[in-house]
Amino acid sequence: MSGCEKEDPWGHIPLCSMSRAIVGEGGKTGSWRIQKPILDQGKCVLMRGKAHCHLCWLYCPEGVMSRQTPPVIDYDYCKGCGICAQECVGKAIRMVHEHED
Amino acid sequence: MNMRTERDRKSRVLTGNEAAAFACKDASVQVVAAYPITPQSPVTERIAQFVEEGEMNAQYVCVESEHSAITVCIAASTVGARVFTATSANGLCLMHEQLHWAAGARLPLVMACVNRGMAAPWTIWTDHQDSISQRDTGWMQLYVEDNQEIYDTILQAYRIAEICHVPVMVCYDGYILSHTAMPVSFASTEQIQALLPPRTPAFQLDPANPYNFNLVTMPEPRKDHEGIFEMGGYMDLRYRFQVELKRSEEVVKSVHDAYANLVGRKYGGVLKTYAMEDADVAVLAMGTVASESRVAVDRLRAEGLAVGLVSLRLFRPFPGPALADALNRVSQVVVFDRNVSYGHEGAVASDLKSHLFSTDLRPRVSSLIVGLGGRDVTADFLVRGVRQCLDSKEPVVAGWLGVLGDSTIRPGR
């Protein structure tokens, strides 16, 4: 990584623009949410023994869906886009208004 | 198949396009993506054949456009591969925004640009309008005079690109070189290994060590993700690129010299001179206009005129000081441009005058536009062009030579 490291003779000007993704660089983006996804474990395909679904994990653009059984949603960073609910084959995820349950 | 004799391995009679394909194979290129366009197509056809027959261990990616071709090359280069593409004219211009990307991303791509005039009207014949239109993208541009130089320059281009982290375009004239067969000698495997070690990327897309590349970069410097280190903004990165691109001129020279020492063929580094020792008038040109100018110089010498030739090999970065040094004893320069910045003049003439204005040198600079869309540029026309420039009371600025097949210079502005 010679060209981009901090000991580079160019110091503060890297060879090319690079950054590392880290959790929370943009703040707790979960506060942007209007609707939130709620997982009904009874309907989750994974919970019914199909080990390889994880479509919610695959499609989530924010990476807030864990690759566990059952999947756990990180509401600190979930923006409530609803893609998981759209893609879920078991219709186990429904979107509810942020302040309802 | 594979019945090549020992002599075949040392030299063969090749077209310019075949010479480019052999250089690509000898450079151990790993990924090739290109879209066919006349007169470039035989380059990629030959490479596809090498890959298919197992003579070249590379991925040949079929794409649906030149824009996709350059984008595949950018992606493959970002994961650390040595890549190649080739194109011409409208294909090159379709790549335009990604050419900026490749340069700003500091990727060592090498491309063969088989020079062809720009439509409209449609033409398949040569001039430099295609590559000159890309001069501000940050790509290095080298122009060559014959098929041997195509082969040698593409090999050098990989080393230059990988040292400087700058993409390099090797430009050669369509048909005049691309489809004309000439003897071409190859570098040996040992020589290539000595000159061109495997690529060691300065940065790399790697899932085990993930980075975001070339994301939105702020106008002002900002702290890095740890909140400690101040990172440059857009303009700072662009400043570094400009400085390193200018300095790459020295690398062009040193790689050329190392190649010349090992392989025994030399091209003057950033420019070639011919009969310049006692010249009072210099002809300045690029590509095959420069090779034809050698014949014109001999004829003018036979007529008693002290004329020499400077053949510009490196156009970007513009080697102003080297050019000024080559021209420091002449009273006149006649520039032949096979391109025109419409509404102004030829690019080489423009850049030459712009550089000289910051020096004490004031040769009289005449400039002529020649050979657009494959219009034949003969030694006879070049001789008449030089003579008319020397006889003119005022310097000729962007005169057109050869309009309607006529050797009288017509005013271009």
PDB file of C-alpha atoms in Angstrom, chain A residues 1-22 25, chain B residues 106 165 202-203 209-215 217 224 226 229-232 236-237 239-240 244:
ATOM      1  CA  MET A   1       0.000   0.000   0.000  1.00  0.00           C
ATOM      2  CA  SER A   2       3.066   2.232  -0.372  1.00  0.00           C
ATOM      3  CA  GLY A   3       1.408   5.027  -2.320  1.00  0.00           C
ATOM      4  CA  CYS A   4      -1.461   5.549   0.061  1.00  0.00           C
ATOM      5  CA  GLU A   5       0.077   5.118   3.498  1.00  0.00           C
ATOM      6  CA  LYS A   6       0.586   7.940   5.902  1.00  0.00           C
ATOM      7  CA  GLU A   7       4.401   7.790   5.695  1.00  0.00           C
ATOM      8  CA  ASP A   8       4.160   8.653   2.002  1.00  0.00           C
ATOM      9  CA  PRO A   9       6.408  11.619   1.052  1.00  0.00           C
ATOM     10  CA  TRP A  10       3.279  13.432  -0.081  1.00  0.00           C
ATOM     11  CA  GLY A  11       2.035  13.267   3.511  1.00  0.00           C
ATOM     12  CA  HIS A  12      -1.521  14.475   3.573  1.00  0.00           C
ATOM     13  CA  ILE A  13      -2.166  13.980  -0.147  1.00  0.00           C
ATOM     14  CA  PRO A  14      -2.761  10.298  -0.948  1.00  0.00           C
ATOM     15  CA  LEU A  15      -2.009   8.766  -4.362  1.00  0.00           C
ATOM     16  CA  CYS A  16      -5.697   8.091  -4.870  1.00  0.00           C
ATOM     17  CA  SER A  17      -8.773   8.853  -2.854  1.00  0.00           C
ATOM     18  CA  MET A  18      -9.433   5.933  -0.506  1.00  0.00           C
ATOM     19  CA  SER A  19     -11.433   5.465   2.644  1.00  0.00           C
ATOM     20  CA  ARG A  20     -12.411   2.678   4.973  1.00  0.00           C
ATOM     21  CA  ALA A  21     -16.042   2.064   5.749  1.00  0.00           C
ATOM     22  CA  ILE A  22     -16.660   2.112   9.481  1.00  0.00           C
ATOM     23  CA  GLU A  25     -19.247   7.490  10.367  1.00  0.00           C
TER      24      GLU A  25
ATOM     25  CA  ARG B 106      -4.006   6.440 -10.861  1.00  0.00           C
ATOM     26  CA  HIS B 165       0.688   5.163 -11.662  1.00  0.00           C
ATOM     27  CA  ALA B 202       0.358   0.588  -4.917  1.00  0.00           C
ATOM     28  CA  PHE B 203      -3.203  -0.064  -3.759  1.00  0.00           C
ATOM     29  CA  ASN B 209      -8.559  -5.380   3.473  1.00  0.00           C
ATOM     30  CA  PRO B 210     -11.567  -3.431   2.221  1.00  0.00           C
ATOM     31  CA  TYR B 211     -11.327   0.187   1.048  1.00  0.00           C
ATOM     32  CA  ASN B 212     -13.619   2.557  -0.768  1.00  0.00           C
ATOM     33  CA  PHE B 213     -11.892   3.965  -3.867  1.00  0.00           C
ATOM     34  CA  ASN B 214     -12.452   7.365  -5.466  1.00  0.00           C
ATOM     35  CA  LEU B 215     -15.578   8.136  -3.520  1.00  0.00           C
ATOM     36  CA  THR B 217     -13.906  13.731  -2.217  1.00  0.00           C
ATOM     37  CA  ASP B 224      -9.763  10.579   8.156  1.00  0.00           C
ATOM     38  CA  GLU B 226     -10.100   7.801  12.848  1.00  0.00           C
ATOM     39  CA  PHE B 229      -5.133  12.441  10.046  1.00  0.00           C
ATOM     40  CA  GLU B 230      -5.959  15.386   7.829  1.00  0.00           C
ATOM     41  CA  MET B 231      -6.604  14.073   4.282  1.00  0.00           C
ATOM     42  CA  GLY B 232      -6.357  16.159   1.142  1.00  0.00           C
ATOM     43  CA  ASP B 236      -4.968  18.438  -3.403  1.00  0.00           C
ATOM     44  CA  LEU B 237      -5.173  15.022  -5.072  1.00  0.00           C
ATOM     45  CA  TYR B 239      -2.238  18.788  -7.574  1.00  0.00           C
ATOM     46  CA  ARG B 240      -0.271  15.645  -6.760  1.00  0.00           C
ATOM     47  CA  GLU B 244       3.666  13.421 -10.791  1.00  0.00           C
TER      48      GLU B 244
END
